DNA sequence: CTTATATTGTGAAAAATTTCACAATAAAGC
DNA sequence: GCTTTATTGTGAAATTTTTCACAATATAAG
């Protein structure tokens, strides 16, 4: 599909908003509602839907249940997606405890570390030796991993992940990873986000980032 | 300044890359180097610099030390920026332990919670009762806060932050906060980022997000 | 059944962002 | 000090993204 990243992110946001509206008992939703809930224009919502052939009902808006199905299909979330975490520091633990992923059908299957002190085969999410990653990923068909190790160890850990057949990394280390051509990297850089926020606060004025 | 969000984020990335180059002993850097390090084009680097009147040396590239100063000025990081965290769950703890912020001159001064079990006035980063936020923010001139509470509590907590004079919120709750006109919200939504990554992995092909 | 009304769906226009391309020029070499 | 070479700085072009505007049409009302 020829949709850009921002469009995909917006689809996720629409989906989240739609869940909330559904929980409030809504059955239909209009492009205007989704616009209000997510902070974009109504045309943007319709255009985004149009890009993926999502159609509503001229006059009747969009039916929530079928919209959720359709968005789930597009975003690939109609089955549980299994992921691993590499690293088991504070951030990794926080992510393991985080309930938000499950709600989206994302299951963290295991964490991997090099520090034997951290190993715990019997935890709800087991913490395993890093050298077991490849076997584990193969056995469980893992394609996506979260990289939460210190900057200094990040590239090596990423290389091990690629070697284990992982095709997508959510990278929390503040460096640009060198990666094979068929792999996708999503960089999450909290310092940069916060620095960015501070910038906009200092130059004053409302802004949504 | 009429620079957009992406431009500011890129400036932060350039700065990070420049720090690394400096640590390797570099004294000068070319737009081409920064392009390689951050994954953009060299023209983009020059254009971004040009927007902020950052000038180099035709032929000699950019001098690293003055570039760092200038970027620091622009990004407002030549003094320590004090921030607070609202919430003290797993994510908040991970952020409190995180060393990356300090490196950028960002100091987390305190966390706030409503659960008395969490209070700890004597910790390195004290955890204080939520109702002390307003006084604390006023006394310490806090303008930026990190919001890391469950979705259900997020809007109320945000309102308390606005009331305390906070003008910028880094929001980890997966909802769109209603906010006053002079406040900036930076939404960090980890589920959406991960879902997004999964999307791109499933449709195959290299992509940097 | 006809009319009025509300909302979608989308091509076209506008705006924003990125890339191109090249003149300007500083440094190095001769 | 003249020439060559490498790199910046930036207007203009190209591309991408967003918004506009309105025809199409489903529903509701009369």
GROMACS .gro file of C-alpha atoms in nm, chain A residues 1 3-5 8-9 12-13 15-16 20 35-40 52 74-77 79 81 83 90-91 93-95 97-98 100-101 103-104 106 143-146 151 167-170 172 174-209, chain B residues 1 3-5 8-9 12-13 15-16 20 35-40 52 74-77 79 81 83 90-91 93-95 97-98 100-101 103-104 106 143-146 151 167-170 172 174-209:
model
  166
    1UNK     CA    1   0.000   0.000   0.000
    3UNK     CA    2   0.032   0.495   0.258
    4UNK     CA    3   0.285   0.688   0.458
    5UNK     CA    4   0.381   0.647   0.819
    8UNK     CA    5  -0.078   0.450   0.959
    9UNK     CA    6  -0.029   0.621   1.292
   12UNK     CA    7  -0.409   0.348   1.501
   13UNK     CA    8  -0.535   0.659   1.674
   15UNK     CA    9  -0.892   0.273   1.620
   16UNK     CA   10  -0.818   0.367   1.980
   20UNK     CA   11  -1.356   0.425   2.346
   35UNK     CA   12  -1.154   1.423   1.392
   36UNK     CA   13  -1.249   1.568   1.731
   37UNK     CA   14  -1.119   1.267   1.918
   38UNK     CA   15  -0.783   1.260   1.748
   39UNK     CA   16  -0.720   1.624   1.665
   40UNK     CA   17  -0.719   1.613   1.286
   52UNK     CA   18  -0.753   0.196   0.227
   74UNK     CA   19  -0.516  -0.328   0.788
   75UNK     CA   20  -0.300  -0.289   1.095
   76UNK     CA   21  -0.249  -0.664   1.107
   77UNK     CA   22  -0.395  -0.703   1.454
   79UNK     CA   23  -0.427  -1.223   1.551
   81UNK     CA   24   0.146  -1.067   1.755
   83UNK     CA   25   0.733  -1.006   2.031
   90UNK     CA   26   1.426  -0.069   3.415
   91UNK     CA   27   1.273   0.026   3.086
   93UNK     CA   28   1.073  -0.426   3.305
   94UNK     CA   29   0.833  -0.137   3.272
   95UNK     CA   30   0.741  -0.251   2.923
   97UNK     CA   31   0.453  -0.487   3.312
   98UNK     CA   32   0.273  -0.257   3.075
  100UNK     CA   33  -0.136  -0.149   2.700
  101UNK     CA   34   0.027  -0.393   2.462
  103UNK     CA   35  -0.500  -0.477   2.483
  104UNK     CA   36  -0.372  -0.432   2.129
  106UNK     CA   37   0.063  -0.772   2.132
  143UNK     CA   38   0.947  -1.132   1.378
  144UNK     CA   39   0.940  -0.823   1.597
  145UNK     CA   40   1.156  -0.724   1.892
  146UNK     CA   41   1.196  -0.440   2.136
  151UNK     CA   42   2.352   0.261   2.380
  167UNK     CA   43   1.254  -0.815   1.082
  168UNK     CA   44   1.136  -0.523   1.292
  169UNK     CA   45   1.295  -0.352   1.591
  170UNK     CA   46   1.148  -0.093   1.818
  172UNK     CA   47   1.496   0.265   2.251
  174UNK     CA   48   1.957   0.674   2.107
  175UNK     CA   49   2.152   0.568   1.801
  176UNK     CA   50   2.078   0.497   1.440
  177UNK     CA   51   2.110   0.123   1.395
  178UNK     CA   52   2.268  -0.021   1.086
  179UNK     CA   53   2.019  -0.273   0.956
  180UNK     CA   54   1.964  -0.514   0.667
  181UNK     CA   55   1.750  -0.399   0.380
  182UNK     CA   56   1.449  -0.604   0.462
  183UNK     CA   57   1.426  -0.486   0.822
  184UNK     CA   58   1.230  -0.200   0.971
  185UNK     CA   59   1.352   0.009   1.260
  186UNK     CA   60   1.122   0.225   1.468
  187UNK     CA   61   1.326   0.459   1.683
  188UNK     CA   62   1.173   0.577   2.008
  189UNK     CA   63   1.392   0.840   2.161
  190UNK     CA   64   1.255   0.975   2.484
  191UNK     CA   65   1.525   1.239   2.536
  192UNK     CA   66   1.457   1.380   2.194
  193UNK     CA   67   1.084   1.387   2.254
  194UNK     CA   68   1.128   1.566   2.583
  195UNK     CA   69   1.385   1.806   2.446
  196UNK     CA   70   1.146   1.879   2.163
  197UNK     CA   71   0.865   1.950   2.409
  198UNK     CA   72   1.089   2.183   2.606
  199UNK     CA   73   1.171   2.366   2.285
  200UNK     CA   74   0.807   2.429   2.208
  201UNK     CA   75   0.729   2.530   2.566
  202UNK     CA   76   1.012   2.779   2.559
  203UNK     CA   77   0.908   2.942   2.234
  204UNK     CA   78   0.558   2.954   2.388
  205UNK     CA   79   0.225   2.888   2.235
  206UNK     CA   80  -0.004   2.595   2.195
  207UNK     CA   81   0.107   2.310   1.986
  208UNK     CA   82   0.020   1.946   1.963
  209UNK     CA   83   0.312   1.725   1.878
  210UNK     CA   84   1.072   3.065   1.457
  212UNK     CA   85   1.035   2.569   1.195
  213UNK     CA   86   0.823   2.260   1.207
  214UNK     CA   87   0.835   1.973   1.450
  217UNK     CA   88   1.344   2.036   1.560
  218UNK     CA   89   1.360   1.661   1.602
  221UNK     CA   90   1.822   1.698   1.827
  222UNK     CA   91   1.940   1.403   1.626
  224UNK     CA   92   2.324   1.713   1.814
  225UNK     CA   93   2.338   1.355   1.940
  229UNK     CA   94   2.940   1.104   1.930
  244UNK     CA   95   2.334   1.299   0.686
  245UNK     CA   96   2.493   0.955   0.712
  246UNK     CA   97   2.470   0.950   1.089
  247UNK     CA   98   2.104   1.044   1.104
  248UNK     CA   99   1.966   0.900   0.783
  249UNK     CA  100   1.862   1.214   0.601
  261UNK     CA  101   1.823   2.876   1.209
  283UNK     CA  102   1.830   2.675   1.986
  284UNK     CA  103   1.703   2.369   2.168
  285UNK     CA  104   1.710   2.561   2.494
  286UNK     CA  105   1.949   2.323   2.661
  288UNK     CA  106   2.081   2.540   3.126
  290UNK     CA  107   1.566   2.205   3.259
  292UNK     CA  108   1.071   1.861   3.511
  299UNK     CA  109   0.650   0.106   3.650
  300UNK     CA  110   0.693   0.344   3.361
  302UNK     CA  111   1.008   0.449   3.785
  303UNK     CA  112   1.187   0.347   3.469
  304UNK     CA  113   1.195   0.710   3.358
  306UNK     CA  114   1.610   0.568   3.671
  307UNK     CA  115   1.684   0.657   3.314
  309UNK     CA  116   1.956   0.961   2.920
  310UNK     CA  117   1.771   1.269   3.043
  312UNK     CA  118   2.291   1.375   2.977
  313UNK     CA  119   2.067   1.619   2.794
  315UNK     CA  120   1.704   1.744   3.190
  352UNK     CA  121   0.708   2.433   3.337
  353UNK     CA  122   0.730   2.082   3.195
  354UNK     CA  123   0.590   1.756   3.323
  355UNK     CA  124   0.576   1.391   3.228
  360UNK     CA  125  -0.559   0.629   3.100
  376UNK     CA  126   0.290   2.449   3.009
  377UNK     CA  127   0.418   2.133   2.847
  378UNK     CA  128   0.322   1.770   2.904
  379UNK     CA  129   0.486   1.460   2.770
  381UNK     CA  130   0.220   0.856   2.796
  383UNK     CA  131  -0.317   0.677   2.515
  384UNK     CA  132  -0.571   0.956   2.496
  385UNK     CA  133  -0.588   1.301   2.350
  386UNK     CA  134  -0.575   1.544   2.641
  387UNK     CA  135  -0.790   1.853   2.642
  388UNK     CA  136  -0.551   2.136   2.711
  389UNK     CA  137  -0.542   2.516   2.745
  390UNK     CA  138  -0.432   2.719   2.445
  391UNK     CA  139  -0.092   2.809   2.574
  392UNK     CA  140   0.011   2.453   2.655
  393UNK     CA  141   0.196   2.201   2.446
  394UNK     CA  142   0.127   1.829   2.457
  395UNK     CA  143   0.369   1.570   2.328
  396UNK     CA  144   0.200   1.235   2.300
  397UNK     CA  145   0.415   0.926   2.331
  398UNK     CA  146   0.211   0.622   2.255
  399UNK     CA  147   0.409   0.303   2.275
  400UNK     CA  148   0.130   0.072   2.161
  401UNK     CA  149   0.080   0.280   1.852
  402UNK     CA  150   0.451   0.282   1.775
  403UNK     CA  151   0.472  -0.092   1.811
  404UNK     CA  152   0.156  -0.153   1.614
  405UNK     CA  153   0.297   0.072   1.346
  406UNK     CA  154   0.620  -0.127   1.336
  407UNK     CA  155   0.424  -0.451   1.308
  408UNK     CA  156   0.234  -0.304   1.017
  409UNK     CA  157   0.551  -0.224   0.828
  410UNK     CA  158   0.707  -0.561   0.909
  411UNK     CA  159   0.399  -0.736   0.778
  412UNK     CA  160   0.386  -0.546   0.451
  413UNK     CA  161   0.758  -0.627   0.426
  414UNK     CA  162   1.044  -0.415   0.312
  415UNK     CA  163   1.297  -0.187   0.468
  416UNK     CA  164   1.177   0.128   0.625
  417UNK     CA  165   1.307   0.364   0.885
  418UNK     CA  166   1.037   0.513   1.098
   0.00000   0.00000   0.00000
